[in-house]
mmCIF file of C-alpha atoms in Angstrom:
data_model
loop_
_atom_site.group_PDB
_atom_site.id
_atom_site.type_symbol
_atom_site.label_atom_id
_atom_site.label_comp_id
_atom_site.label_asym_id
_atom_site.label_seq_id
_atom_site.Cartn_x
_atom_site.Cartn_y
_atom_site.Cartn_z
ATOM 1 C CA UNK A 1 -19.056 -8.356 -25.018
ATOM 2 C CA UNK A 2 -19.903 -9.762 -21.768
ATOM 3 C CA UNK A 3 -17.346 -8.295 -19.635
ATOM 4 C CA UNK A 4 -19.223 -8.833 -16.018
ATOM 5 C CA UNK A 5 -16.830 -10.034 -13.080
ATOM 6 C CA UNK A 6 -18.241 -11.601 -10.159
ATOM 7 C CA UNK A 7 -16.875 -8.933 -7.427
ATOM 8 C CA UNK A 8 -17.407 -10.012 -3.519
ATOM 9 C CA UNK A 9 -19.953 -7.659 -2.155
ATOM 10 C CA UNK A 10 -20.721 -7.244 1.033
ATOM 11 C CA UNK A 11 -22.676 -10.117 2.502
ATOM 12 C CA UNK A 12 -21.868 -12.221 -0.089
ATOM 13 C CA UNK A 13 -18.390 -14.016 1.616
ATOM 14 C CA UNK A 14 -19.457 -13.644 5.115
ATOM 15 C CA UNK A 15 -17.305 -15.280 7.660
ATOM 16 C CA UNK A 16 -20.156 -16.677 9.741
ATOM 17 C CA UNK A 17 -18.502 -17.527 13.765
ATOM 18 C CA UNK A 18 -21.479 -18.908 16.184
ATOM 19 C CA UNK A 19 -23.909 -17.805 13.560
ATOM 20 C CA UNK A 20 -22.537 -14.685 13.624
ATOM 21 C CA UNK A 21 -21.646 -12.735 10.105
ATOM 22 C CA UNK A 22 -18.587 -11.274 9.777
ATOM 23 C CA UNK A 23 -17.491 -8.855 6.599
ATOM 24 C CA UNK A 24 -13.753 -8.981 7.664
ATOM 25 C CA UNK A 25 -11.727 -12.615 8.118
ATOM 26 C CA UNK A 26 -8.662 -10.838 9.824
ATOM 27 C CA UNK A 27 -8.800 -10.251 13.668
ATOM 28 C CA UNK A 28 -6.219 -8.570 15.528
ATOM 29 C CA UNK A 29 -4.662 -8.156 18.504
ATOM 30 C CA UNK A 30 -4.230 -5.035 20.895
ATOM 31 C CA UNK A 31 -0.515 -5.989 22.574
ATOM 32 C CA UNK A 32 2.717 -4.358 21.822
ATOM 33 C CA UNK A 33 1.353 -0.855 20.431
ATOM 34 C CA UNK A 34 3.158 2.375 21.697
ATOM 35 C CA UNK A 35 -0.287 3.568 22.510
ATOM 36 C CA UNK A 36 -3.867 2.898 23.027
ATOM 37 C CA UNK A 37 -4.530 5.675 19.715
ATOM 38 C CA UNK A 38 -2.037 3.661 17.356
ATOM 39 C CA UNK A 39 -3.903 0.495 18.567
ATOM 40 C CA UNK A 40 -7.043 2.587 17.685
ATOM 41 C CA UNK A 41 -5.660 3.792 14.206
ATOM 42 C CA UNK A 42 -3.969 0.318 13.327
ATOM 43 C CA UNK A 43 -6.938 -1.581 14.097
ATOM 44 C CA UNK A 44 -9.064 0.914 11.804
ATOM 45 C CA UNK A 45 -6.774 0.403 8.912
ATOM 46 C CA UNK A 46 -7.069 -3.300 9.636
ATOM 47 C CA UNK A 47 -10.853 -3.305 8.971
ATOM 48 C CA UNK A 48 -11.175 -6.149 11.337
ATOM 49 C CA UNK A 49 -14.655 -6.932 12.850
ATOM 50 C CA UNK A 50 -12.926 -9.018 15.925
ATOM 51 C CA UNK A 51 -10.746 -7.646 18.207
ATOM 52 C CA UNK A 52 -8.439 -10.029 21.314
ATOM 53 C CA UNK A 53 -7.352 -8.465 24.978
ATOM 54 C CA UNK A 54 -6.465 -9.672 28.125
ATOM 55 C CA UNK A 55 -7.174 -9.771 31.331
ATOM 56 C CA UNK A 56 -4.696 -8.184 33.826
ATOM 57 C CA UNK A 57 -5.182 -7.155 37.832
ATOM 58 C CA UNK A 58 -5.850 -3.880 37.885
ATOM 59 C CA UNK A 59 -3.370 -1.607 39.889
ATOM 60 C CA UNK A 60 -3.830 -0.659 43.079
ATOM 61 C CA UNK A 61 -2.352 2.388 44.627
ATOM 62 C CA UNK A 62 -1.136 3.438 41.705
ATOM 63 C CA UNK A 63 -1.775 5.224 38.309
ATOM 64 C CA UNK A 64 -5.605 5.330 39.103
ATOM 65 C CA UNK A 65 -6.548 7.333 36.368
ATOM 66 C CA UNK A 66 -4.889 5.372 33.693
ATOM 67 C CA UNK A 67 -6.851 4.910 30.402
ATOM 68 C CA UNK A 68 -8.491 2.090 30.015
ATOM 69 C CA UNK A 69 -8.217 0.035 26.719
ATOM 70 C CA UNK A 70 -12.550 -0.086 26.399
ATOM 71 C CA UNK A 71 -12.984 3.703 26.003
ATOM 72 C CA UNK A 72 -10.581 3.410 22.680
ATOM 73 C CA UNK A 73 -11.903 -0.027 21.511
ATOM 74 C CA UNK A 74 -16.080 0.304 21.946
ATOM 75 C CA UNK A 75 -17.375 -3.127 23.014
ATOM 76 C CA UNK A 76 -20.670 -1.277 20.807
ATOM 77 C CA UNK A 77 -18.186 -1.175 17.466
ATOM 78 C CA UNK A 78 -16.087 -4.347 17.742
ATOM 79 C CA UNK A 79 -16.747 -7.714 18.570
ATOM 80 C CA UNK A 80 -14.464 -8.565 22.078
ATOM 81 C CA UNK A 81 -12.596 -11.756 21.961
ATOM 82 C CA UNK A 82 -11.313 -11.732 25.622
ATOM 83 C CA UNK A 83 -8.539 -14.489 25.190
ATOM 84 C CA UNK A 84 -6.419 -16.328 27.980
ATOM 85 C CA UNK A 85 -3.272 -15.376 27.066
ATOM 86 C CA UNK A 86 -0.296 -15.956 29.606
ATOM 87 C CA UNK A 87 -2.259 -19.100 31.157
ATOM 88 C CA UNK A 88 -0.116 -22.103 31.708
ATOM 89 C CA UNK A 89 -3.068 -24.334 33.402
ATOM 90 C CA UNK A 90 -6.792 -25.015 33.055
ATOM 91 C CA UNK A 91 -7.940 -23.418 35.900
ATOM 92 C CA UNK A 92 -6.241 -20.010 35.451
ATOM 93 C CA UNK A 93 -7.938 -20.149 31.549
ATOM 94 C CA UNK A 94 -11.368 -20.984 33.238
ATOM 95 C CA UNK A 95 -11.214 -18.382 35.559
ATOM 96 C CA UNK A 96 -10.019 -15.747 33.317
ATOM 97 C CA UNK A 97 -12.533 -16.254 31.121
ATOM 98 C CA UNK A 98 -15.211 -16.306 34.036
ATOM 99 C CA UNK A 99 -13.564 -12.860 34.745
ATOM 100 C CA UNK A 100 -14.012 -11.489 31.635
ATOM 101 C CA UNK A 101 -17.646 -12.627 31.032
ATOM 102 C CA UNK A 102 -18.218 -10.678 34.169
ATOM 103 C CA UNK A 103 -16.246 -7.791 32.862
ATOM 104 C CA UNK A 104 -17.685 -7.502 29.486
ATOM 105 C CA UNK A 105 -21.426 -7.700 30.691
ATOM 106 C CA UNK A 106 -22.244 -11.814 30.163
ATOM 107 C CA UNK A 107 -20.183 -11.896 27.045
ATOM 108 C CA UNK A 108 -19.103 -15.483 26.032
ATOM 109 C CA UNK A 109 -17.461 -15.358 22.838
ATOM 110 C CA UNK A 110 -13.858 -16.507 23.953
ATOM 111 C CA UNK A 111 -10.396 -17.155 22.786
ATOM 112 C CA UNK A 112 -8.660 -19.920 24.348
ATOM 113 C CA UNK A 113 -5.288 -20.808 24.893
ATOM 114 C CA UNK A 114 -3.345 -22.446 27.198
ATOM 115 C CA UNK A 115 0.348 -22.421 26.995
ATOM 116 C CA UNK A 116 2.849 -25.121 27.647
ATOM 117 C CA UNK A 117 6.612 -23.381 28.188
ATOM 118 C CA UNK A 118 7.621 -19.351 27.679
ATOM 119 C CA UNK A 119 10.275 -20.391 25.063
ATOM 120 C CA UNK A 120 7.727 -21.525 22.086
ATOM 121 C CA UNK A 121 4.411 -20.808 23.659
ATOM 122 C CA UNK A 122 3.409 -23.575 22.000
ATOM 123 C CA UNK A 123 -0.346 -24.846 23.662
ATOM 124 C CA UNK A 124 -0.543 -27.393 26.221
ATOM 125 C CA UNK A 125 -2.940 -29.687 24.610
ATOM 126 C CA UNK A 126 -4.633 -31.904 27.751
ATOM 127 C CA UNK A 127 -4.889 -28.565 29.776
ATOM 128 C CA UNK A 128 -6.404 -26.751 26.765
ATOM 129 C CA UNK A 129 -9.246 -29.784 26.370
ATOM 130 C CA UNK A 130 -9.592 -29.814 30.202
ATOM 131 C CA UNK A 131 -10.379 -26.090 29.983
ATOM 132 C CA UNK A 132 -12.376 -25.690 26.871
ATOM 133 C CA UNK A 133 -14.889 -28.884 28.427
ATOM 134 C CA UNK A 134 -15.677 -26.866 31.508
ATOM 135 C CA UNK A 135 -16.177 -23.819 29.285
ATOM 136 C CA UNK A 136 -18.411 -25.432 26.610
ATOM 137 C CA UNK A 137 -19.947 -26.970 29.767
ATOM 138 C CA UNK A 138 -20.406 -22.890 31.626
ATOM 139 C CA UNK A 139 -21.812 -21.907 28.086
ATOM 140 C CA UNK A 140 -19.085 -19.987 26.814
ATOM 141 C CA UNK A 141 -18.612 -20.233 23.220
ATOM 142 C CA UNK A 142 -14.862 -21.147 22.374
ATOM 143 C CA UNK A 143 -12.315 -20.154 20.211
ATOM 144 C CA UNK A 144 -8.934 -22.035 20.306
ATOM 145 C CA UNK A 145 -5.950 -22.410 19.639
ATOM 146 C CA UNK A 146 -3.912 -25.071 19.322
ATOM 147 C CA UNK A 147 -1.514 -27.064 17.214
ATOM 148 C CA UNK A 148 -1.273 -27.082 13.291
ATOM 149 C CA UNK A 149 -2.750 -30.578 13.869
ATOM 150 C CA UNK A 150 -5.494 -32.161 12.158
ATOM 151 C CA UNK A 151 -6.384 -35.055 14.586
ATOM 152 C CA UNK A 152 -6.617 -32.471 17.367
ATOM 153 C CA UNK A 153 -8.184 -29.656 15.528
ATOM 154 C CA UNK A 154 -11.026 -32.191 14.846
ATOM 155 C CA UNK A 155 -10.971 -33.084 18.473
ATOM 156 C CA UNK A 156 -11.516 -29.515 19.425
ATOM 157 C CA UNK A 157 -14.428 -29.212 16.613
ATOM 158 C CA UNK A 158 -16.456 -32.292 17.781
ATOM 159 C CA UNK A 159 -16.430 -31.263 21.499
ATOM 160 C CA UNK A 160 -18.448 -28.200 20.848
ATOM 161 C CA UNK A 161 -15.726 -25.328 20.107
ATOM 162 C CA UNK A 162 -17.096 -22.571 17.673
ATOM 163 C CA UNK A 163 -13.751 -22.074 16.531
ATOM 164 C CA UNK A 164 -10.443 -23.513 15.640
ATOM 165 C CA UNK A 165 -7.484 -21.891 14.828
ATOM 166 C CA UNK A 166 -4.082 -23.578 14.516
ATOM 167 C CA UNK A 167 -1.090 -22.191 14.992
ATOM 168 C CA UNK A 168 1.302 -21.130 11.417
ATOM 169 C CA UNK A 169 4.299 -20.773 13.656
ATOM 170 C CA UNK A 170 5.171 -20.048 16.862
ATOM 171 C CA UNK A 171 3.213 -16.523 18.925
ATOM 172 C CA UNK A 172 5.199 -13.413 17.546
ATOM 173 C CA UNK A 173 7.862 -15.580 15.439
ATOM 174 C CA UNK A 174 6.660 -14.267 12.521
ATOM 175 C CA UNK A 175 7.984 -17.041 11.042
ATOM 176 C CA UNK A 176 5.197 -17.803 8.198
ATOM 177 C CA UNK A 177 2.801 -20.509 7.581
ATOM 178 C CA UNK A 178 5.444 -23.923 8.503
ATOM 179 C CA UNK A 179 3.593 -27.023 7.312
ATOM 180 C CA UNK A 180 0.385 -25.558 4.849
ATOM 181 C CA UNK A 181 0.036 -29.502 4.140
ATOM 182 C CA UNK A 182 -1.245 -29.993 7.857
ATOM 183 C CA UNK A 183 -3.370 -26.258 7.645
ATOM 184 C CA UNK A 184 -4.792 -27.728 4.320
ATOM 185 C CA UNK A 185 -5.482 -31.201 5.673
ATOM 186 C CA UNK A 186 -7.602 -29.425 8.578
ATOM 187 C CA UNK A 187 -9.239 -26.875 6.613
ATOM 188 C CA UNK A 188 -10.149 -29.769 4.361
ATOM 189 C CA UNK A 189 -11.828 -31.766 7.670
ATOM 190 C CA UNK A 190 -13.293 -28.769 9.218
ATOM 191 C CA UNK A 191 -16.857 -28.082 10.139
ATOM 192 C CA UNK A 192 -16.591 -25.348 11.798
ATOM 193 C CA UNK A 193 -14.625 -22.074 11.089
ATOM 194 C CA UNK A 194 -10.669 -22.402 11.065
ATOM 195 C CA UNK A 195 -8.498 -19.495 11.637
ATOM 196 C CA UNK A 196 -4.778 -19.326 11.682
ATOM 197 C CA UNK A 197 -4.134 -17.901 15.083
ATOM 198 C CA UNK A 198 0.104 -16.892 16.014
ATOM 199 C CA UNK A 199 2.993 -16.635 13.226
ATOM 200 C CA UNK A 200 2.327 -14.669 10.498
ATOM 201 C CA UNK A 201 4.965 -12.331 9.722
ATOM 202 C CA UNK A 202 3.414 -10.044 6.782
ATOM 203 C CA UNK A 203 0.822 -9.644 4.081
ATOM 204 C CA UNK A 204 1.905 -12.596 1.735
ATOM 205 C CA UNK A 205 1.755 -15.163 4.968
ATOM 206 C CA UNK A 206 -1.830 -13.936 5.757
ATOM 207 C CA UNK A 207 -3.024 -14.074 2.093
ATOM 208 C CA UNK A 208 -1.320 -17.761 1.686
ATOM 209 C CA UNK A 209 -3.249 -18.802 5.137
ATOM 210 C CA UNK A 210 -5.963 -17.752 2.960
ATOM 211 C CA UNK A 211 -5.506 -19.096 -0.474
ATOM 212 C CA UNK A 212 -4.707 -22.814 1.855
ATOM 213 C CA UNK A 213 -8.731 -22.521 2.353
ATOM 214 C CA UNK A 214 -8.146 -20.833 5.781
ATOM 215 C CA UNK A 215 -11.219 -18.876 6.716
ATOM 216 C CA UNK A 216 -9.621 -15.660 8.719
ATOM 217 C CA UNK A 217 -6.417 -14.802 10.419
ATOM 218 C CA UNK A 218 -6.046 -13.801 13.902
ATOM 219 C CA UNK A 219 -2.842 -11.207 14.270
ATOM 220 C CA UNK A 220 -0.891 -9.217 16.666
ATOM 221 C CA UNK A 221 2.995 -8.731 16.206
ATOM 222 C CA UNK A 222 2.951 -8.741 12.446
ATOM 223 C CA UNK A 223 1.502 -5.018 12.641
ATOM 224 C CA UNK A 224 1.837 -3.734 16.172
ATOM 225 C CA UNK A 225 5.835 -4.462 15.607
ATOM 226 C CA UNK A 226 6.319 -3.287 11.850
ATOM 227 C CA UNK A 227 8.304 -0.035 11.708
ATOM 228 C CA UNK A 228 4.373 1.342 10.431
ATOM 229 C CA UNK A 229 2.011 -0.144 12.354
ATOM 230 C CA UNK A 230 -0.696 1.578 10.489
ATOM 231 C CA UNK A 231 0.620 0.886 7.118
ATOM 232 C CA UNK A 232 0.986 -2.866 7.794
ATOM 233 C CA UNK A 233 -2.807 -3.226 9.052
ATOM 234 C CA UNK A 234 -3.696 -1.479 5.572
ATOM 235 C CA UNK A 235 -1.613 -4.492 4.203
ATOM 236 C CA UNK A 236 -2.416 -7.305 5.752
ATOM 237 C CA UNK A 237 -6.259 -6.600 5.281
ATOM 238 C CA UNK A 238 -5.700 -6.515 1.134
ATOM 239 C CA UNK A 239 -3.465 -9.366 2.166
ATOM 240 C CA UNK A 240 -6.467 -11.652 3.895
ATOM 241 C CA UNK A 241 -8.900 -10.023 1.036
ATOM 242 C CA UNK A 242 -6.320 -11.221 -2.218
ATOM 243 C CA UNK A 243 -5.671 -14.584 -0.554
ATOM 244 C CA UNK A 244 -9.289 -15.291 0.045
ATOM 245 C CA UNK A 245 -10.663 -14.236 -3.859
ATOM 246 C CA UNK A 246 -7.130 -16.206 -4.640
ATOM 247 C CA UNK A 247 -9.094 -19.145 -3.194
ATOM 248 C CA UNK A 248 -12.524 -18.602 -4.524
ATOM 249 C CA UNK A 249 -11.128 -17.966 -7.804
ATOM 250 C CA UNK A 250 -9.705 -21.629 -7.810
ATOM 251 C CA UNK A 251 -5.538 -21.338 -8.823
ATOM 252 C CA UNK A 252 -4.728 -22.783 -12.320
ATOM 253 C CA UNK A 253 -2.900 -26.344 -11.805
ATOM 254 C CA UNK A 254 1.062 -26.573 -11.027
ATOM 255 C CA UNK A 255 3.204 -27.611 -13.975
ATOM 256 C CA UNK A 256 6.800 -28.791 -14.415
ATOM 257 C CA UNK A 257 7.382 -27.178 -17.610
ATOM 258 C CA UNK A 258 5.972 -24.300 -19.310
ATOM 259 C CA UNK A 259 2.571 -24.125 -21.208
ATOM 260 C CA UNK A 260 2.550 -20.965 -23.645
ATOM 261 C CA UNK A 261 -0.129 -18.655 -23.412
ATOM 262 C CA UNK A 262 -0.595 -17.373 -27.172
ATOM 263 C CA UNK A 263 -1.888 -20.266 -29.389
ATOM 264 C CA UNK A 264 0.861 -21.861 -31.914
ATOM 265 C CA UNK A 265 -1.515 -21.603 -34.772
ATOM 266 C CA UNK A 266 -1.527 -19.083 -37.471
ATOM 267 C CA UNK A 267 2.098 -17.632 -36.660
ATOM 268 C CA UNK A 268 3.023 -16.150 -40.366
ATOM 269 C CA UNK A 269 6.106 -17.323 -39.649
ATOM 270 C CA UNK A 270 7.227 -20.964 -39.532
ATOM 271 C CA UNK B 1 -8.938 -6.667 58.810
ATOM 272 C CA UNK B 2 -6.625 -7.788 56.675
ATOM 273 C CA UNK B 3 -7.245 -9.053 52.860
ATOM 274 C CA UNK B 4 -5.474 -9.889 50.001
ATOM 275 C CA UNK B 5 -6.499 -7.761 46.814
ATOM 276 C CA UNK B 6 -3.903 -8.837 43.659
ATOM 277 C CA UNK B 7 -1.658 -10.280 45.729
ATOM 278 C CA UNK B 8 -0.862 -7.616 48.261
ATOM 279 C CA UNK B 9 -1.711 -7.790 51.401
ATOM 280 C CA UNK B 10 -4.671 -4.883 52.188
ATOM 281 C CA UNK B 11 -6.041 -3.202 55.298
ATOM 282 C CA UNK B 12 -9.620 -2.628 55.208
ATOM 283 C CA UNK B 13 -12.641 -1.707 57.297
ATOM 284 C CA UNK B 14 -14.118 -4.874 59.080
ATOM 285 C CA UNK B 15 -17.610 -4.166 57.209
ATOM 286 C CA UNK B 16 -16.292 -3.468 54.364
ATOM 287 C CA UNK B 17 -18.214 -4.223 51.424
ATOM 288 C CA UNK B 18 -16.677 -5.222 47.584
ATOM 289 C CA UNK B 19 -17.768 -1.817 46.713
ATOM 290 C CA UNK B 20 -16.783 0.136 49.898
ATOM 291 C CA UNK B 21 -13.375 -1.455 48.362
ATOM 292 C CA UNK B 22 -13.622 -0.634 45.119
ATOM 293 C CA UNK B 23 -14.239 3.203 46.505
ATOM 294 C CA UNK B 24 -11.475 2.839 49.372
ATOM 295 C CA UNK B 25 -9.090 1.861 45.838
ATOM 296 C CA UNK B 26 -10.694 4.898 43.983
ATOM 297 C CA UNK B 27 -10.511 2.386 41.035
ATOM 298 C CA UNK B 28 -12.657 3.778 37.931
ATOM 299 C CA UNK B 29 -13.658 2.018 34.449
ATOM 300 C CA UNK B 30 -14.529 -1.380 34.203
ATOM 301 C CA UNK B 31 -13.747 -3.889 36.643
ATOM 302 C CA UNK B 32 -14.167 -7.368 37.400
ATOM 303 C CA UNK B 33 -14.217 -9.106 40.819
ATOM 304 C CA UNK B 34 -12.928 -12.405 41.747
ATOM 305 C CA UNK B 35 -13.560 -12.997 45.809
ATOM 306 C CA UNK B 36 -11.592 -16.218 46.969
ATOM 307 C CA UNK B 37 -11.927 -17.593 42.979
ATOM 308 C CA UNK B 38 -15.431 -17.475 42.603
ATOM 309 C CA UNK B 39 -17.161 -14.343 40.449
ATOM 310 C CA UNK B 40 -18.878 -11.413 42.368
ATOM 311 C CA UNK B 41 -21.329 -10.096 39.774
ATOM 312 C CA UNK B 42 -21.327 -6.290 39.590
ATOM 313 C CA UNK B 43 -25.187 -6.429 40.937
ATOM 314 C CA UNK B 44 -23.663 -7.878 44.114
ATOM 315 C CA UNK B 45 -20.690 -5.238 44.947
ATOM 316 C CA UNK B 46 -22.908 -3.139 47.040
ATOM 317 C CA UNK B 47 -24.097 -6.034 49.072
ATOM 318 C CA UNK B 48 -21.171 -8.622 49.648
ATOM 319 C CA UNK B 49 -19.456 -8.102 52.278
ATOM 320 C CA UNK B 50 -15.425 -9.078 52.726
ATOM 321 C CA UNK B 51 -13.906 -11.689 55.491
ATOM 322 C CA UNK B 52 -10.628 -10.972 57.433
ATOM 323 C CA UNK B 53 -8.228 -13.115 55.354
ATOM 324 C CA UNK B 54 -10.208 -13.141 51.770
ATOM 325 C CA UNK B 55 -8.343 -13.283 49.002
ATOM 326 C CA UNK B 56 -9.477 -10.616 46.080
ATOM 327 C CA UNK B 57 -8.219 -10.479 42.442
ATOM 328 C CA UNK B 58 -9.853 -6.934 40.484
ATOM 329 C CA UNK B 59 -9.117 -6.927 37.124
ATOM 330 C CA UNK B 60 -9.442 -4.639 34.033
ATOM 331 C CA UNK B 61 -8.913 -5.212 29.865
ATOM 332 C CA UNK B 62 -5.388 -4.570 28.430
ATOM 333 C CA UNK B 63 -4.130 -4.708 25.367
ATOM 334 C CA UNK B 64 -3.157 -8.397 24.192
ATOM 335 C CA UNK B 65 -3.065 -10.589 21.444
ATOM 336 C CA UNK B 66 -1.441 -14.110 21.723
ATOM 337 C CA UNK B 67 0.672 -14.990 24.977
ATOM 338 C CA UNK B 68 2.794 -12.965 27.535
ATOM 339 C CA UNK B 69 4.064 -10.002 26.346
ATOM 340 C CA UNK B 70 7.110 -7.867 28.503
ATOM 341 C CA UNK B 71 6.080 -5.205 28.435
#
């Protein structure tokens, strides 16, 4: 009996992001933790590879001895996405990201975003192109995110970005993947790596992100705000792992009616 | 003179250098300067010097995923 299973072993599924393998297709975030050790601990559960933070001013006159977020997330174990969070223009992106190339010793793997209202966060499409040309242009290598639209996610692709990664739903809605016909259509398109970046609520929204073709998830809410942080990161990476063999597997067809499993021959009865 | 380091307004010596600041701030950990919105690289912080009226951002990593969080 030839019972062998293909299993995914390491290096076989690699997500690959400016030529760069990567075991685990979830990234996280570091906001909204209690704590720079549950950040720590959730992100370990997580298994992710890629990890986002911001840029803030530093204080001055006060709490000088304040941990910093660095000595509990190595730059020499994780991959640093600095990302541009809280940037309404171009120039604020550009120059936070000039900042944190500076900061994290001529890094230039970036996430971009740049926001057009507080109320949905949703991305401000001219200023993000505006800011990711002068970035591709500075050499930085660019993440972004943007709408769940195909036409632009293409956009973004041919001008040079390493990365796309559409929204599912509106930053910390948690609302679930919206319209999986428009993540499908640009998965379908892409050439380059697309990542569903902002609305996933729990596991099953990151593994259907993934069974829609998607090739990671980027996360923050979902498991800094679950009642267990830790817990939650343990989920949503066998979430992003089920949903991506879900895909590779190839899902049987949808019927209308039913299609029995045991064969209608040979029943002794009649 | 007088300078403008995150937004407030700063008093500091007239030869003051980016790193006779960063000392004068006792700020530890890693940094980043921004002197009137152009980069100083860390190689340069014992050498550039600071102009009455300059306008300085220092900033540091925090914890962040997507957006602006309250915290």
């Amino acid at each position: 009996m030839n019972t062998a299973v293909k299993t995914l072993k390491r290096g076989d599924d690699d997500l690959i992001i400016d030529n760069v393998p990567y075991r685990s297709r979830l990234l996280v975030g570091t906001g909204k933790y209690r704590s720079f050790e549950e950040t720590q601990r959730a992100i370990e559960a997580s298994g992710a590879e890629i990890v986002t933070l911001a840029v803030r001013r530093s204080n001055i006159g006060q709490n000088k001895n304040e941990p910093n977020l660095l000595d509990y997330i190595s730059p020499e174990k994780y991959t640093i996405l600095p990302n541009t969070a809280g940037c309404y223009d171009a120039e604020s992106a550009v120059r936070t990201c000039r900042l944190a190339r500076e900061l994290l010793d001529n890094h230039t793997l970036v996430k971009l975003e740049v926001l057009g209202d507080q109320k949905t966060l949703f991305p401000d499409i001219p200023a993000t192109l505006a800011a990711a040309e002068i970035l591709i242009k500075e050499g930085f290598r660019v993440m972004v995110y943007t709408n769940d639209d195909p036409i632009m996610a293409k956009r973004f692709e041919q001008m040079g970005c390493v990365a796309v990664m559409p929204l599912a739903a509106p930053i910390g809605s948690g609302l679930g993947i919206r319209n999986p016909y428009n993540i499908r259509t640009i998965v379908e398109n892409a050439g380059v790596p697309i990542l569903v970046d902002a609305g996933v609520g729990t596991a099953s929204d990151a593994a259907i992100a993934m069974e829609l073709g998607c090739d990671g998830v980027l996360m923050n809410t979902a498991i800094a705000e679950a009642k267990n942080p830790i817990l939650m990161a343990s989920a949503m990476k066998k979430g992003i792992e089920a949903g991506r063999e879900a895909y590779l597997a190839g899902r049987m067809p949808r019927r209308a009616y039913a299609s029995a499993s045991s064969p209608i021959d040979g029943t002794f009865f009649s | 003179m007088l300078v403008i380091i995150n937004g407030i307004e700063t008093t500091v010596a007239d030869t003051a250098t980016i790193a006779n600041l960063i000392k004068q701030l006792e700020l530890t950990g890693r940094i980043a300067v921004e002197l009137n919105k152009q980069i100083v690289p860390r190689s340069e912080f014992e050498s550039r010097l600071i102009k009455d009226g300059d306008v300085i951002e220092i900033v540091h990593a925090i914890g962040g995923g997507q957006s602006t969080y309250n915290w």
